[in-house]
PDB file of C-alpha atoms in Angstrom:
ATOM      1  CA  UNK A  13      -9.541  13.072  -8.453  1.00 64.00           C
ATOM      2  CA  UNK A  14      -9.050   9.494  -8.814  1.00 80.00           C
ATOM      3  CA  UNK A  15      -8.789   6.538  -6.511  1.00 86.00           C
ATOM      4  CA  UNK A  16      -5.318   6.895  -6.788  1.00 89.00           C
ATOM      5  CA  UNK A  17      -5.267  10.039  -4.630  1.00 90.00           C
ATOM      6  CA  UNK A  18      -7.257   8.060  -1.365  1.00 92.00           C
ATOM      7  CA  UNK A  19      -4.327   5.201  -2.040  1.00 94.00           C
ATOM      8  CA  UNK A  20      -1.765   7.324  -1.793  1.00 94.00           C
ATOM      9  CA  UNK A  21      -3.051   9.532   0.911  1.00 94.00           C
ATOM     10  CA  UNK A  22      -3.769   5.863   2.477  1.00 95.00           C
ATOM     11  CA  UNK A  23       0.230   4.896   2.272  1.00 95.00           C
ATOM     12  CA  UNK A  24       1.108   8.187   3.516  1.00 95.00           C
ATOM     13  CA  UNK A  25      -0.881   7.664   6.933  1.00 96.00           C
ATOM     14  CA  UNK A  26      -0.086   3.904   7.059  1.00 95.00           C
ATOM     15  CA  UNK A  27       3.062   5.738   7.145  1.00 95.00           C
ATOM     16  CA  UNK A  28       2.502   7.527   9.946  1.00 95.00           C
ATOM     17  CA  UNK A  29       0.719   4.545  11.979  1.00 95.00           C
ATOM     18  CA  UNK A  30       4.167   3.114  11.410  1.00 95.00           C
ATOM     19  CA  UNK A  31       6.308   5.131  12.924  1.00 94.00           C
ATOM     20  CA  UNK A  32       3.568   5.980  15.798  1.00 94.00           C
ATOM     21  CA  UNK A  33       3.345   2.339  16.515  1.00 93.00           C
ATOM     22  CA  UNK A  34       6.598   1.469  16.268  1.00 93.00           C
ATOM     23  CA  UNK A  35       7.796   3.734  19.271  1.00 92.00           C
ATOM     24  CA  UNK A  36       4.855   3.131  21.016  1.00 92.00           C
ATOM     25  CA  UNK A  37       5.433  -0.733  21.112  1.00 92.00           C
ATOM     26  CA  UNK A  38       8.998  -0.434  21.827  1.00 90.00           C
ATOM     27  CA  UNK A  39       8.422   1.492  24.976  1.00 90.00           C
ATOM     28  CA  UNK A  40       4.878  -1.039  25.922  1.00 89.00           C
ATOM     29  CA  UNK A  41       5.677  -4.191  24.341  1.00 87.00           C
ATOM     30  CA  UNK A  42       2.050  -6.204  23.570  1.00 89.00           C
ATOM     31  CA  UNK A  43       0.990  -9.568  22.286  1.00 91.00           C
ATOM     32  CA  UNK A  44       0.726  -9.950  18.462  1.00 89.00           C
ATOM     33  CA  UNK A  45      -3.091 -10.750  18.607  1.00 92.00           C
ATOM     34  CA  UNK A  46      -3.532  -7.502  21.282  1.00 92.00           C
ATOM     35  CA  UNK A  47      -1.056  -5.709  18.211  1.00 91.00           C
ATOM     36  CA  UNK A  48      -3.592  -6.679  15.822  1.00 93.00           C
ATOM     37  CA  UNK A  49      -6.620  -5.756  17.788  1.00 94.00           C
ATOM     38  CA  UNK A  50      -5.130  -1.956  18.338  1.00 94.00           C
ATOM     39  CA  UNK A  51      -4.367  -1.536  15.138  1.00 94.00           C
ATOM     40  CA  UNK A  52      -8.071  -2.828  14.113  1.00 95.00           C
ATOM     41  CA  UNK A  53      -9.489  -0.180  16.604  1.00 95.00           C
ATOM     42  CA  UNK A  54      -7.214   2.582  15.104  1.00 95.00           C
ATOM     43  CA  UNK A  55      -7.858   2.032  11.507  1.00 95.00           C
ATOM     44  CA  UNK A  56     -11.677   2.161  12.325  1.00 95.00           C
ATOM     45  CA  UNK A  57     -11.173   5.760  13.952  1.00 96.00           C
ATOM     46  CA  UNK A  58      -8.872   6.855  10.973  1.00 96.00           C
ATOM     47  CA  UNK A  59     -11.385   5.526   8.722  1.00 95.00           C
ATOM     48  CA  UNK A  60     -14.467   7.402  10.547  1.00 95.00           C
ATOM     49  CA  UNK A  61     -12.778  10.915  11.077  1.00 95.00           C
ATOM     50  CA  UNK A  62     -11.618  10.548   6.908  1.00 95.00           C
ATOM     51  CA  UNK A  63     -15.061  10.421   6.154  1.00 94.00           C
ATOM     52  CA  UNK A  64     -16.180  12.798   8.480  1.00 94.00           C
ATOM     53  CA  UNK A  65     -13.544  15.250   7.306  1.00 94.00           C
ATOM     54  CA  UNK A  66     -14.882  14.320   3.483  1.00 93.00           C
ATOM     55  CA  UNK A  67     -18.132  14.852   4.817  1.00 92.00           C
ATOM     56  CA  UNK A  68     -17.526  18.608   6.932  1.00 93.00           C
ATOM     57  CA  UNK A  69     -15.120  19.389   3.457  1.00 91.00           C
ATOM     58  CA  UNK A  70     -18.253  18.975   0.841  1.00 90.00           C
ATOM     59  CA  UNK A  71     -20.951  20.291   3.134  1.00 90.00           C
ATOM     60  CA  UNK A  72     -18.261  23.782   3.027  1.00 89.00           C
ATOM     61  CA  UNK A  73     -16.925  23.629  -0.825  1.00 86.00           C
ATOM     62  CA  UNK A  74     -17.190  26.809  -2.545  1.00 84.00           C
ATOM     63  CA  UNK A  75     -19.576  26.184  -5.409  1.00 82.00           C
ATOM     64  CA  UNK A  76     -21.063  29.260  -7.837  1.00 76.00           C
ATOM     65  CA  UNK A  77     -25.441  29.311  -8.073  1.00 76.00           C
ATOM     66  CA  UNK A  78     -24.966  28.632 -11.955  1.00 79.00           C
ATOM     67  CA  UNK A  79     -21.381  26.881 -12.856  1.00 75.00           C
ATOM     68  CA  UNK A  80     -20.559  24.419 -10.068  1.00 70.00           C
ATOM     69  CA  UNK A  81     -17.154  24.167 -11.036  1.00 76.00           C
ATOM     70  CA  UNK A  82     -16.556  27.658 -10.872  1.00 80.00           C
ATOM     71  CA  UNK A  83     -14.598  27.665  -7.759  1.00 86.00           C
ATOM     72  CA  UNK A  84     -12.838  24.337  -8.426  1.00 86.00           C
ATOM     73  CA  UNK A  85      -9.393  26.295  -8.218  1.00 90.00           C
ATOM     74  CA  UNK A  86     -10.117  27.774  -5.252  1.00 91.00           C
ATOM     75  CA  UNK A  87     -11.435  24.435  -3.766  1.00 91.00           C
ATOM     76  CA  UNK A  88      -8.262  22.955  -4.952  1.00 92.00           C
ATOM     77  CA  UNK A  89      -5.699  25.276  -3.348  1.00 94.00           C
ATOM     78  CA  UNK A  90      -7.583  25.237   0.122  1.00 94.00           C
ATOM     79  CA  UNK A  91      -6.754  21.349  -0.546  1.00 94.00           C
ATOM     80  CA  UNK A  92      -3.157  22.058  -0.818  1.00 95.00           C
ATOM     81  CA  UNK A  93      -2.948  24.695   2.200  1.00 94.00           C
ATOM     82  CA  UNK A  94      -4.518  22.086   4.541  1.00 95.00           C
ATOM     83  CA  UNK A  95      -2.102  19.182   2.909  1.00 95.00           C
ATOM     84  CA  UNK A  96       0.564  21.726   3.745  1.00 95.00           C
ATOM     85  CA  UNK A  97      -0.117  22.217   7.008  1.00 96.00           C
ATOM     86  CA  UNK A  98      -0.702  18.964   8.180  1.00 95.00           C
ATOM     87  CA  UNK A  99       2.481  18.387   6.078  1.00 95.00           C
ATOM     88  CA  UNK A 100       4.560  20.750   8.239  1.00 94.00           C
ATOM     89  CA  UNK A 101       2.498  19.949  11.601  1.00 93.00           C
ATOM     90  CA  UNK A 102       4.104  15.830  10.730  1.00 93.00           C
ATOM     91  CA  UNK A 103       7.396  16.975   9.406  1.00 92.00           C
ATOM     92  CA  UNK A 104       8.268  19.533  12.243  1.00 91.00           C
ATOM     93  CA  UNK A 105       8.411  17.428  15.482  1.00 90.00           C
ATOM     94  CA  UNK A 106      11.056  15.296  13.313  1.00 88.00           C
ATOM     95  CA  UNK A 107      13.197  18.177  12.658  1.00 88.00           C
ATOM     96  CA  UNK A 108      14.125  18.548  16.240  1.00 85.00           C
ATOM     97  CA  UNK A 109      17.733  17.574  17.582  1.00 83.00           C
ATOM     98  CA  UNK A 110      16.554  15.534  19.907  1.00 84.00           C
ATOM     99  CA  UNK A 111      13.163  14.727  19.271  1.00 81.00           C
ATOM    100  CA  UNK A 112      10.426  14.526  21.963  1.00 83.00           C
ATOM    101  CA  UNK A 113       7.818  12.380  20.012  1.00 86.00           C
ATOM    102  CA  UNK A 114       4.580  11.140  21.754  1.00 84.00           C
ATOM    103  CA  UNK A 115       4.832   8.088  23.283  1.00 88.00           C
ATOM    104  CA  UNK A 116       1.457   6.231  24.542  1.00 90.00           C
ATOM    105  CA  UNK A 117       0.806   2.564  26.326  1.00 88.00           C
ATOM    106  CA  UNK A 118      -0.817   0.017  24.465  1.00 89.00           C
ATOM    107  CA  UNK A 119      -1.470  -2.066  27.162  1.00 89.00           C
ATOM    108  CA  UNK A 120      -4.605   0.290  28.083  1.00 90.00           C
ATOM    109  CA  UNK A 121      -7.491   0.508  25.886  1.00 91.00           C
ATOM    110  CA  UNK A 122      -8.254   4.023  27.290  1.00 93.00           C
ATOM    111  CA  UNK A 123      -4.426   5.182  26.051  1.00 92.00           C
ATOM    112  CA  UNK A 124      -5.145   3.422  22.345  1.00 92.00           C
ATOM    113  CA  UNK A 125      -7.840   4.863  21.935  1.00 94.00           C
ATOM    114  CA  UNK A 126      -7.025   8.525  22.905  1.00 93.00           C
ATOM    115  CA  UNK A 127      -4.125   7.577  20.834  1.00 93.00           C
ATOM    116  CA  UNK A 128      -5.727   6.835  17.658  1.00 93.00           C
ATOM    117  CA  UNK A 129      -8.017  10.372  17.778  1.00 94.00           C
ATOM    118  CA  UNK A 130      -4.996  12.506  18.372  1.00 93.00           C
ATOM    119  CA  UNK A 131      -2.941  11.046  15.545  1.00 92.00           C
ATOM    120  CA  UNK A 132      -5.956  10.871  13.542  1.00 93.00           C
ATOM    121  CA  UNK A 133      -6.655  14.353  13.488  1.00 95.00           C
ATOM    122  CA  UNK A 134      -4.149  14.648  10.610  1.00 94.00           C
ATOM    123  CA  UNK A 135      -6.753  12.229   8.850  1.00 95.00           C
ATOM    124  CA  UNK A 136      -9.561  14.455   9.408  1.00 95.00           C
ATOM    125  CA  UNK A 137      -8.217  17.226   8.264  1.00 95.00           C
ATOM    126  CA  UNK A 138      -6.533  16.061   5.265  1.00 95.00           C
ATOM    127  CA  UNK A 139     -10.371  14.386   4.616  1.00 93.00           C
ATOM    128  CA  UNK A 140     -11.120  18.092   5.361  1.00 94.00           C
ATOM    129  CA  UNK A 141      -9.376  19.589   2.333  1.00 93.00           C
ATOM    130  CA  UNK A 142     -10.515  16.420   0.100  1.00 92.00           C
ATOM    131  CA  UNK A 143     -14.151  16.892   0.493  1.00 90.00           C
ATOM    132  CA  UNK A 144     -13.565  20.396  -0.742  1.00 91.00           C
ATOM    133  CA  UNK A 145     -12.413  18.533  -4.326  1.00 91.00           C
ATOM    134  CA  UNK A 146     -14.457  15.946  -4.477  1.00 86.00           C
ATOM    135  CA  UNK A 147     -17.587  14.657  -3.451  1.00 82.00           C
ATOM    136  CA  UNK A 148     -18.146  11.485  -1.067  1.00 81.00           C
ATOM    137  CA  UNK A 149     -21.609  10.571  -2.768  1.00 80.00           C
ATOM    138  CA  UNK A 150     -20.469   7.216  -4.964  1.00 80.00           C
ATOM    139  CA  UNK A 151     -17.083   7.093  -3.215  1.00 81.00           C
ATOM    140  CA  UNK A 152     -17.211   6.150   0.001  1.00 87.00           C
ATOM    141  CA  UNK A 153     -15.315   2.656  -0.756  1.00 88.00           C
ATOM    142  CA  UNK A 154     -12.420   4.619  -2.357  1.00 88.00           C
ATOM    143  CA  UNK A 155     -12.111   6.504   1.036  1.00 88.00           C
ATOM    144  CA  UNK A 156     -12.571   3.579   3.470  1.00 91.00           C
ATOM    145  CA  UNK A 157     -11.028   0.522   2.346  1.00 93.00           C
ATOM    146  CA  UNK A 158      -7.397   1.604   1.334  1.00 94.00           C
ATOM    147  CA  UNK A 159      -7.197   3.497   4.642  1.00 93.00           C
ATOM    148  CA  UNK A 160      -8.238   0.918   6.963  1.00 94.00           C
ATOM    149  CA  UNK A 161      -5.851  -1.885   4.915  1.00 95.00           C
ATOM    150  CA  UNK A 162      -3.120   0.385   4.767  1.00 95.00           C
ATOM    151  CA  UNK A 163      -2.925   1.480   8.631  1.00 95.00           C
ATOM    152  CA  UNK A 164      -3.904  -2.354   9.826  1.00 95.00           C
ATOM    153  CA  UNK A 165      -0.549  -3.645   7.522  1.00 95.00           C
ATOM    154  CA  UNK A 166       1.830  -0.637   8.097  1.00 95.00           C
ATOM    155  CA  UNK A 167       0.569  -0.110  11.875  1.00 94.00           C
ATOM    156  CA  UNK A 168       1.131  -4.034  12.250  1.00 95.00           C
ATOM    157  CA  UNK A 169       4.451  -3.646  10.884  1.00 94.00           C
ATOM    158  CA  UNK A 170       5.019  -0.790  13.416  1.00 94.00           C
ATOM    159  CA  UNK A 171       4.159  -2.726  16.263  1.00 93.00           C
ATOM    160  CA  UNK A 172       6.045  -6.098  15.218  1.00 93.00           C
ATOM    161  CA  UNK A 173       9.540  -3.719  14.607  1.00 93.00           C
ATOM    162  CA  UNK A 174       8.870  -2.196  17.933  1.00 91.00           C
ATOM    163  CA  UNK A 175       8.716  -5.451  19.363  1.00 90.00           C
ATOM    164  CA  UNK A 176      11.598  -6.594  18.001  1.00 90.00           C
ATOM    165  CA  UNK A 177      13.247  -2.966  18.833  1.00 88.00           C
ATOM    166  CA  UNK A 178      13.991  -2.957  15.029  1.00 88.00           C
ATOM    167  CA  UNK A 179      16.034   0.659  14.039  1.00 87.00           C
ATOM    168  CA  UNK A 180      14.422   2.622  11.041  1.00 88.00           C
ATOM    169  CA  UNK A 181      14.946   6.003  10.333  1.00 89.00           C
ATOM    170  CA  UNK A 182      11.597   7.895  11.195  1.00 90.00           C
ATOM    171  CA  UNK A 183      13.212  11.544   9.600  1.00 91.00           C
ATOM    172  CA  UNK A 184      13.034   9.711   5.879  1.00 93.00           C
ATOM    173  CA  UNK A 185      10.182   7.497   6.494  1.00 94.00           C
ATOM    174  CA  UNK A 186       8.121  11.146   7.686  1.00 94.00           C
ATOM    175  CA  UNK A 187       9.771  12.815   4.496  1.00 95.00           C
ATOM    176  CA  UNK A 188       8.329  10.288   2.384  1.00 95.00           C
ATOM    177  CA  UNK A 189       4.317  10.502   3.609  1.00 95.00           C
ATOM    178  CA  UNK A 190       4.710  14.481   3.978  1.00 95.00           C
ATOM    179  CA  UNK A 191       5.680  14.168   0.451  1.00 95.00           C
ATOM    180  CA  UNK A 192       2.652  11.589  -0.559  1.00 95.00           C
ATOM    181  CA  UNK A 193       0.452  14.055   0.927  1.00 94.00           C
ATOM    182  CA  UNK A 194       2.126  17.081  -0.619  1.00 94.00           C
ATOM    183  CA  UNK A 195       1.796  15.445  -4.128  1.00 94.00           C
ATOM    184  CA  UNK A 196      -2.098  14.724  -3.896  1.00 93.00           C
ATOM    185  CA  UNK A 197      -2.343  18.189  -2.795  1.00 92.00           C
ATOM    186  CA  UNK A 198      -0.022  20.092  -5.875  1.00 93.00           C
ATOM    187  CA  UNK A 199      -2.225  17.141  -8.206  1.00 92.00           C
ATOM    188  CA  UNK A 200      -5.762  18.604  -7.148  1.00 90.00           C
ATOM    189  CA  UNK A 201      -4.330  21.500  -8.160  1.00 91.00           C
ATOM    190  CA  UNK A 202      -3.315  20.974 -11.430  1.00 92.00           C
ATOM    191  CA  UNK A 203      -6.189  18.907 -12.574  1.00 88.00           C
ATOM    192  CA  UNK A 204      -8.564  21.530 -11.101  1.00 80.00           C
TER     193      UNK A 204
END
């Protein structure tokens, strides 16, 4: 695995932030500073469940007494399962005729922040199945700083079209990470 993996995970859950932040602000309008200061807070708690996911995920990889590596297959398609079902658990909600999305107030700190663990248990478990591939020891830059920039733009850019009560389309945008997340999954895979 490659820094290219954590960037693309990164996209898919600045993704996500998105779309979270963008209903969110449309219902609870906030200043752009207060916008910028909740998305702060919720790339630090997607940043610190990733790498306690990475963390939990290479404390539990499979690894043989002699040949490390033996397992790497196996380690790779419990990976995939995991990007699968978070995948699904993303996807599903969507899929709904008329969709009953969560919908929390930024104008409490208490809210934002209860906000930011529930979405970001996707993160942790998607950090999960990573630290069953590879190692955090030498990497913990690859893991922190693409997630934290990509949710802090994207979530901004959430909160600034909810603002403006700008229309996206969340089905396509939700296709798009599942299948960013997907990919690094089927890639771990194939280079295992």
């Amino acid at each position: 695995m490659s820094i290219a993996t954590y960037i693309v995970l990164s996209i898919a859950f600045g993704v996500t932030a998105m779309l979270l932040m963008r209903r969110c602000a449309e219902t609870t309008p906030v200043k752009l500073t207060k916008g910028l200061a909740i998305m702060f807070v919720t790339a630090t708690i997607y940043v610190l469940l990733f790498i306690l996911g990475i963390t939990l995920g290479d404390l539990l990889r499979i690894e043989g007494a002699d040949a490390p590596q033996l397992y790497a297959r196996t380690n790779a398609y419990i990976f995939l399962g995991l990007a699968i079902f978070v995948a699904l658990r993303m996807l599903l909600p969507h899929l709904k005729r008329k969709p009953q999305l969560p919908v929390f107030d930024l104008r409490n700190w208490s809210s934002v922040i209860a906000m930011s663990v529930a979405s970001g248990i996707n993160v942790l478990l998607i950090g999960l199945g990573l630290g069953f591939v590879m190692p955090i020891a030498g990497h913990v830059h690859w893991a922190i700083w693409p997630l934290f920039i990509s949710s802090v733009l994207l979530g901004y850019t959430g909160i600034m079209f909810g603002r403006q009560k700008v229309t996206i389309r969340p089905l396509r945008w939700m296709i798009v990470a599942c299948i960013l997340l997907l990919g690094c999954g089927i890639a771990a895979v194939v280079n295992s």
